[in-house]
Amino acid sequence: MKYKRIFLIVIDSVGVGELPDADKFNDLGANTIANLAKETGGIHLPVLESFGYGNLTEIQGVKPVQQPRANTTKMMEISNGKDTMTGHWEIMGIKTVKPFKTFTDSGFPQDLIEKIEELSSRKVIGNKSASGTEILKELGPEQEKTGALIVYTSADSVLQIAAHEEVIPLKELYDICEKVRELTLDEKWRVGRIIARPYLGSETDGYKRTTNRHDYALSPTSKTVLDILAENNYDVISVGKIKDIFNGSGITDHYGIKSNHDGMNKVMMLTEKEFTGLNFTNLVDFDALYGHRRDSQGYKEAMEEFDRDLGQLITKLRDDDLLMVTADHGNDPTHHGTDHTREYVPLFIYNHKLKGSFLDISKTFADIGQTIADNFGLSGTEIGTSLLNDLK
């Protein structure tokens, strides 16, 4: 074991430019960080600049450096997809060949809707691809008055159920989502995630989703590095939606979060905790609040907040801590539509004693998982190459 604790942070959706196969995903020209910086007149990221962020792609306001403080590169995705589960699962050693089912164009089949109505004893409204905020404007009043379930999807493999917390209690909503998860294990309806989307508010004042979201994901299709760590008695502490993404598999402890900033505070809290193993964190606001809503200014401000938090975090790290920062896909707020984008993702690997360098481009996100397994003297999964010996 070279490092006692590894802190892996996923800055959800912060891509660094189109992948070579971006045309197959209708994502030519996508570059999340570069395009949002350009659209907002530049971005101030001094910590990430010192890590070599500006060397990965041209970012207005972030200069390239000759000597990065971190070991820095970008990574390619080999899985067939550009969604949350595909990206996170690949990070931990799973190559997804068959993409999860999507129902973007036509909504969910009528026989599935009828079964949801039957198991919930509630009417379903919506059943289309929609923005989570826009569908509340459209159907929130009807849902609040009738107690129906707002069912909707997106370009992701998701079935989302929205309900007013004062109309349908959280316990009931969660119970419905659990039953729908079981229902959609059937191959013809096999979506990646069922998401409970509770909200509050009124037609007069507007509706707003609460932090009581809950995801019900498929279990990973094979063993991941998280499982390998847990089986060998290492700690695997998740922060944010990591536990949901892996359906709890390989997770030994978990902390929920209310925002990116809260998530970083949880990570900083964990630097004071004695553990041996991995802290795996997802910061979802970049994606959920700004990428999908095509809010470049909000995305910029969230990135600048993260950079400030990152600066505080690295002062709390010990000599035997390793920090890794990456992403799971892109979500260019200047791109067409509201979908994720098929992009390279950054990788920054930092330790106080490392000088820093620019690494070769990783051919798969799974290099992260293999590096973690290698650090703890464990055999990893079938894909990926450890970068541990390349760190300078």
Short mmCIF file of N, CA and C in Angstrom, two decimals, residues 9 21 33 40 45 52 64-65 91 102 124 146 174 176 190 223 244 260 300 302 304 324 332 342 345 362 386:
data_model
loop_
_atom_site.label_atom_id
_atom_site.label_comp_id
_atom_site.label_asym_id
_atom_site.label_seq_id
_atom_site.Cartn_x
_atom_site.Cartn_y
_atom_site.Cartn_z
N ILE A 9 -12.99 12.20 -6.50
CA ILE A 9 -14.11 13.14 -6.65
C ILE A 9 -14.50 13.21 -8.13
N ASP A 21 -15.39 9.51 -31.39
CA ASP A 21 -16.64 8.95 -31.92
C ASP A 21 -17.85 9.82 -31.59
N ILE A 33 -16.30 22.45 -20.58
CA ILE A 33 -15.60 23.51 -19.84
C ILE A 33 -15.18 24.64 -20.76
N THR A 40 -19.39 32.71 -21.14
CA THR A 40 -19.55 33.58 -19.97
C THR A 40 -18.41 34.59 -19.82
N LEU A 45 -10.19 29.78 -12.27
CA LEU A 45 -9.97 28.50 -11.60
C LEU A 45 -8.48 28.35 -11.24
N GLY A 52 -2.89 22.07 -14.22
CA GLY A 52 -2.68 21.85 -15.64
C GLY A 52 -3.96 21.73 -16.45
N PRO A 64 -2.47 27.64 -19.74
CA PRO A 64 -1.63 26.43 -19.69
C PRO A 64 -0.42 26.68 -18.78
N VAL A 65 0.12 25.62 -18.21
CA VAL A 65 1.31 25.73 -17.35
C VAL A 65 2.38 24.79 -17.88
N ILE A 91 -15.42 3.65 -14.64
CA ILE A 91 -14.37 4.10 -13.72
C ILE A 91 -13.95 2.95 -12.80
N THR A 102 -33.57 3.45 -23.59
CA THR A 102 -34.09 4.81 -23.46
C THR A 102 -35.46 4.89 -24.13
N VAL A 124 -51.28 8.15 -13.92
CA VAL A 124 -50.00 8.66 -14.43
C VAL A 124 -50.28 9.76 -15.44
N THR A 146 -54.77 16.57 -8.17
CA THR A 146 -55.35 15.24 -8.39
C THR A 146 -54.61 14.11 -7.68
N TYR A 174 -41.32 6.76 -2.38
CA TYR A 174 -40.19 5.82 -2.40
C TYR A 174 -40.68 4.38 -2.60
N ILE A 176 -43.39 3.41 -4.13
CA ILE A 176 -43.80 3.27 -5.53
C ILE A 176 -42.58 3.07 -6.41
N ARG A 190 -36.11 -2.31 -19.34
CA ARG A 190 -34.94 -2.29 -18.45
C ARG A 190 -34.18 -0.94 -18.52
N LYS A 223 -18.49 -7.68 -11.03
CA LYS A 223 -17.77 -7.18 -9.87
C LYS A 223 -16.98 -5.93 -10.24
N ASP A 244 -26.23 5.14 -4.80
CA ASP A 244 -27.35 4.85 -5.70
C ASP A 244 -26.87 4.30 -7.03
N ASN A 260 -23.14 20.68 -4.12
CA ASN A 260 -21.71 20.46 -4.35
C ASN A 260 -20.88 20.92 -3.16
N LYS A 300 -20.56 28.03 -14.54
CA LYS A 300 -19.31 28.74 -14.27
C LYS A 300 -19.14 29.01 -12.78
N ALA A 302 -20.54 27.55 -10.28
CA ALA A 302 -20.36 26.30 -9.54
C ALA A 302 -18.93 25.79 -9.66
N GLU A 304 -16.26 27.66 -10.16
CA GLU A 304 -15.41 28.55 -9.37
C GLU A 304 -15.53 28.25 -7.88
N MET A 324 -7.81 12.19 -6.38
CA MET A 324 -8.09 12.02 -7.80
C MET A 324 -9.37 12.78 -8.13
N ASP A 332 -22.37 19.75 -22.11
CA ASP A 332 -22.05 21.09 -22.61
C ASP A 332 -23.29 21.98 -22.59
N ARG A 342 -20.82 13.41 -25.41
CA ARG A 342 -19.78 12.37 -25.49
C ARG A 342 -18.42 13.05 -25.56
N VAL A 345 -12.83 13.19 -20.49
CA VAL A 345 -12.97 13.76 -19.15
C VAL A 345 -11.58 13.99 -18.57
N SER A 362 -5.43 8.48 -21.23
CA SER A 362 -5.93 7.16 -20.83
C SER A 362 -6.95 6.66 -21.85
N SER A 386 -3.14 0.37 -14.45
CA SER A 386 -2.76 1.20 -13.30
C SER A 386 -1.80 2.30 -13.72
#
